[in-house]
C-alpha cells in the first residue's frame, strides 16, 4: 500500500512540474516547427504525421502524461528493486531509453491508426 501511495504522489508531483514547465498553448494558426517540442518533431518525422492536421495542445497533454508515467516507473524501479548507486543509474538509463521507444511508439501508432484527419 505504501508503494502505491508513493507512486501516486511521485506521479502527481512530476505531472504538475511537467505541466507547468513544458506545456505552452499553441494557437490554431501558429504551428512553427522551430518552436515545437522535440517529442512532437520525433513523432512527426518518424511516423510521417501531418502537423497541420494534429491538435498540438492535445498532443502536448498526451506527451506530458507519457513522460510522467515513464519517470514515475523508472523512479519506483530504481529506488526499490535495485541496490547500488551505479546499477541504479545504469539500469535507469537503459529503462529510460526502452520506455521512451515503447511509449512514443504506441503514441505514434495511435496517431497513425486514427488517421491524420481526425487527430
Tab-separated table of C-alpha atoms in Angstrom:
chain	number	residue	atom	x	y	z
A	1	UNK	CA	0.000	0.000	0.000
A	2	UNK	CA	2.873	2.332	0.823
A	3	UNK	CA	4.442	1.772	-2.606
A	4	UNK	CA	1.211	2.581	-4.422
A	5	UNK	CA	0.754	5.740	-2.379
A	6	UNK	CA	4.335	6.800	-3.085
A	7	UNK	CA	3.879	6.093	-6.801
A	8	UNK	CA	0.743	8.256	-6.869
A	9	UNK	CA	2.474	11.101	-5.010
A	10	UNK	CA	5.521	10.966	-7.308
A	11	UNK	CA	3.242	10.825	-10.329
A	12	UNK	CA	1.234	13.870	-9.230
A	13	UNK	CA	4.326	15.927	-8.400
A	14	UNK	CA	6.022	15.058	-11.699
A	15	UNK	CA	2.827	15.754	-13.628
A	16	UNK	CA	2.477	19.215	-12.109
A	17	UNK	CA	6.138	20.035	-12.783
A	18	UNK	CA	5.916	18.756	-16.378
A	19	UNK	CA	2.670	20.591	-16.989
A	20	UNK	CA	3.994	23.891	-15.645
A	21	UNK	CA	7.417	23.761	-17.272
A	22	UNK	CA	6.912	22.079	-20.618
A	23	UNK	CA	3.491	22.960	-21.980
A	24	UNK	CA	2.573	26.087	-23.827
A	25	UNK	CA	-0.742	26.721	-25.507
A	26	UNK	CA	-0.362	26.844	-29.264
A	27	UNK	CA	-2.905	28.834	-31.213
A	28	UNK	CA	-4.531	27.015	-34.108
A	29	UNK	CA	-2.892	29.026	-36.885
A	30	UNK	CA	0.563	29.270	-35.290
A	31	UNK	CA	2.343	25.943	-35.655
A	32	UNK	CA	6.001	26.863	-36.045
A	33	UNK	CA	8.258	23.833	-36.458
A	34	UNK	CA	11.171	25.637	-34.798
A	35	UNK	CA	9.236	26.075	-31.550
A	36	UNK	CA	7.767	22.550	-31.400
A	37	UNK	CA	8.740	20.177	-28.636
A	38	UNK	CA	11.378	17.621	-29.645
A	39	UNK	CA	8.947	14.812	-28.835
A	40	UNK	CA	6.429	16.162	-31.345
A	41	UNK	CA	9.079	16.531	-34.019
A	42	UNK	CA	10.223	12.956	-33.309
A	43	UNK	CA	6.688	11.622	-33.785
A	44	UNK	CA	6.078	13.740	-36.887
A	45	UNK	CA	9.278	12.662	-38.625
A	46	UNK	CA	9.218	9.004	-37.603
A	47	UNK	CA	5.530	8.331	-38.249
A	48	UNK	CA	5.062	10.837	-41.081
A	49	UNK	CA	2.236	12.684	-39.335
A	50	UNK	CA	0.786	15.818	-40.889
A	51	UNK	CA	1.494	18.566	-38.373
A	52	UNK	CA	-1.220	20.813	-39.799
A	53	UNK	CA	-3.963	18.309	-39.007
A	54	UNK	CA	-2.825	17.463	-35.464
A	55	UNK	CA	-4.241	19.193	-32.400
A	56	UNK	CA	-0.919	20.218	-30.850
A	57	UNK	CA	-2.399	21.076	-27.450
A	58	UNK	CA	-3.934	17.603	-27.154
A	59	UNK	CA	-0.664	16.009	-28.239
A	60	UNK	CA	1.240	18.127	-25.690
A	61	UNK	CA	-1.036	16.858	-22.920
A	62	UNK	CA	-0.558	13.263	-24.029
A	63	UNK	CA	3.209	13.733	-24.102
A	64	UNK	CA	3.130	15.138	-20.569
A	65	UNK	CA	1.195	12.057	-19.403
A	66	UNK	CA	3.607	9.690	-21.172
A	67	UNK	CA	6.699	11.425	-19.791
A	68	UNK	CA	5.260	11.445	-16.280
A	69	UNK	CA	4.442	7.743	-16.414
A	70	UNK	CA	7.927	6.936	-17.716
A	71	UNK	CA	9.666	8.942	-14.985
A	72	UNK	CA	7.452	7.528	-12.231
A	73	UNK	CA	8.034	3.937	-13.300
A	74	UNK	CA	11.794	4.435	-13.515
A	75	UNK	CA	11.856	6.088	-10.089
A	76	UNK	CA	9.962	3.240	-8.456
A	77	UNK	CA	12.036	0.508	-10.109
A	78	UNK	CA	15.386	2.120	-9.410
A	79	UNK	CA	14.617	3.045	-5.810
A	80	UNK	CA	13.027	-0.184	-4.657
A	81	UNK	CA	14.300	-3.011	-6.820
A	82	UNK	CA	17.918	-2.108	-7.480
A	83	UNK	CA	20.625	-1.739	-4.862
A	84	UNK	CA	23.811	0.149	-5.575
A	85	UNK	CA	24.099	3.634	-6.972
A	86	UNK	CA	25.973	2.702	-10.152
A	87	UNK	CA	23.474	-0.038	-11.018
A	88	UNK	CA	20.578	2.333	-10.357
A	89	UNK	CA	21.997	4.840	-12.831
A	90	UNK	CA	22.840	2.261	-15.486
A	91	UNK	CA	19.568	0.375	-15.290
A	92	UNK	CA	17.624	3.634	-15.020
A	93	UNK	CA	19.227	4.900	-18.220
A	94	UNK	CA	18.532	1.638	-20.084
A	95	UNK	CA	14.932	1.628	-18.831
A	96	UNK	CA	14.534	5.250	-19.868
A	97	UNK	CA	15.579	4.516	-23.436
A	98	UNK	CA	13.394	1.398	-23.644
A	99	UNK	CA	10.308	3.054	-22.170
A	100	UNK	CA	10.688	6.093	-24.420
A	101	UNK	CA	10.888	3.878	-27.500
A	102	UNK	CA	7.893	1.806	-26.399
A	103	UNK	CA	5.691	4.685	-25.201
A	104	UNK	CA	6.342	7.000	-28.135
A	105	UNK	CA	5.957	4.047	-30.489
A	106	UNK	CA	2.500	3.388	-29.065
A	107	UNK	CA	1.606	7.086	-29.228
A	108	UNK	CA	2.814	7.368	-32.830
A	109	UNK	CA	0.868	4.268	-33.861
A	110	UNK	CA	-2.210	5.669	-32.139
A	111	UNK	CA	-1.997	8.807	-34.252
A	112	UNK	CA	-1.308	6.801	-37.421
A	113	UNK	CA	-4.256	4.486	-36.769
A	114	UNK	CA	-6.649	7.315	-36.023
A	115	UNK	CA	-5.507	8.973	-39.198
A	116	UNK	CA	-4.315	12.485	-39.644
A	117	UNK	CA	-7.865	13.658	-40.430
A	118	UNK	CA	-9.418	13.064	-37.013
A	119	UNK	CA	-6.497	13.979	-34.762
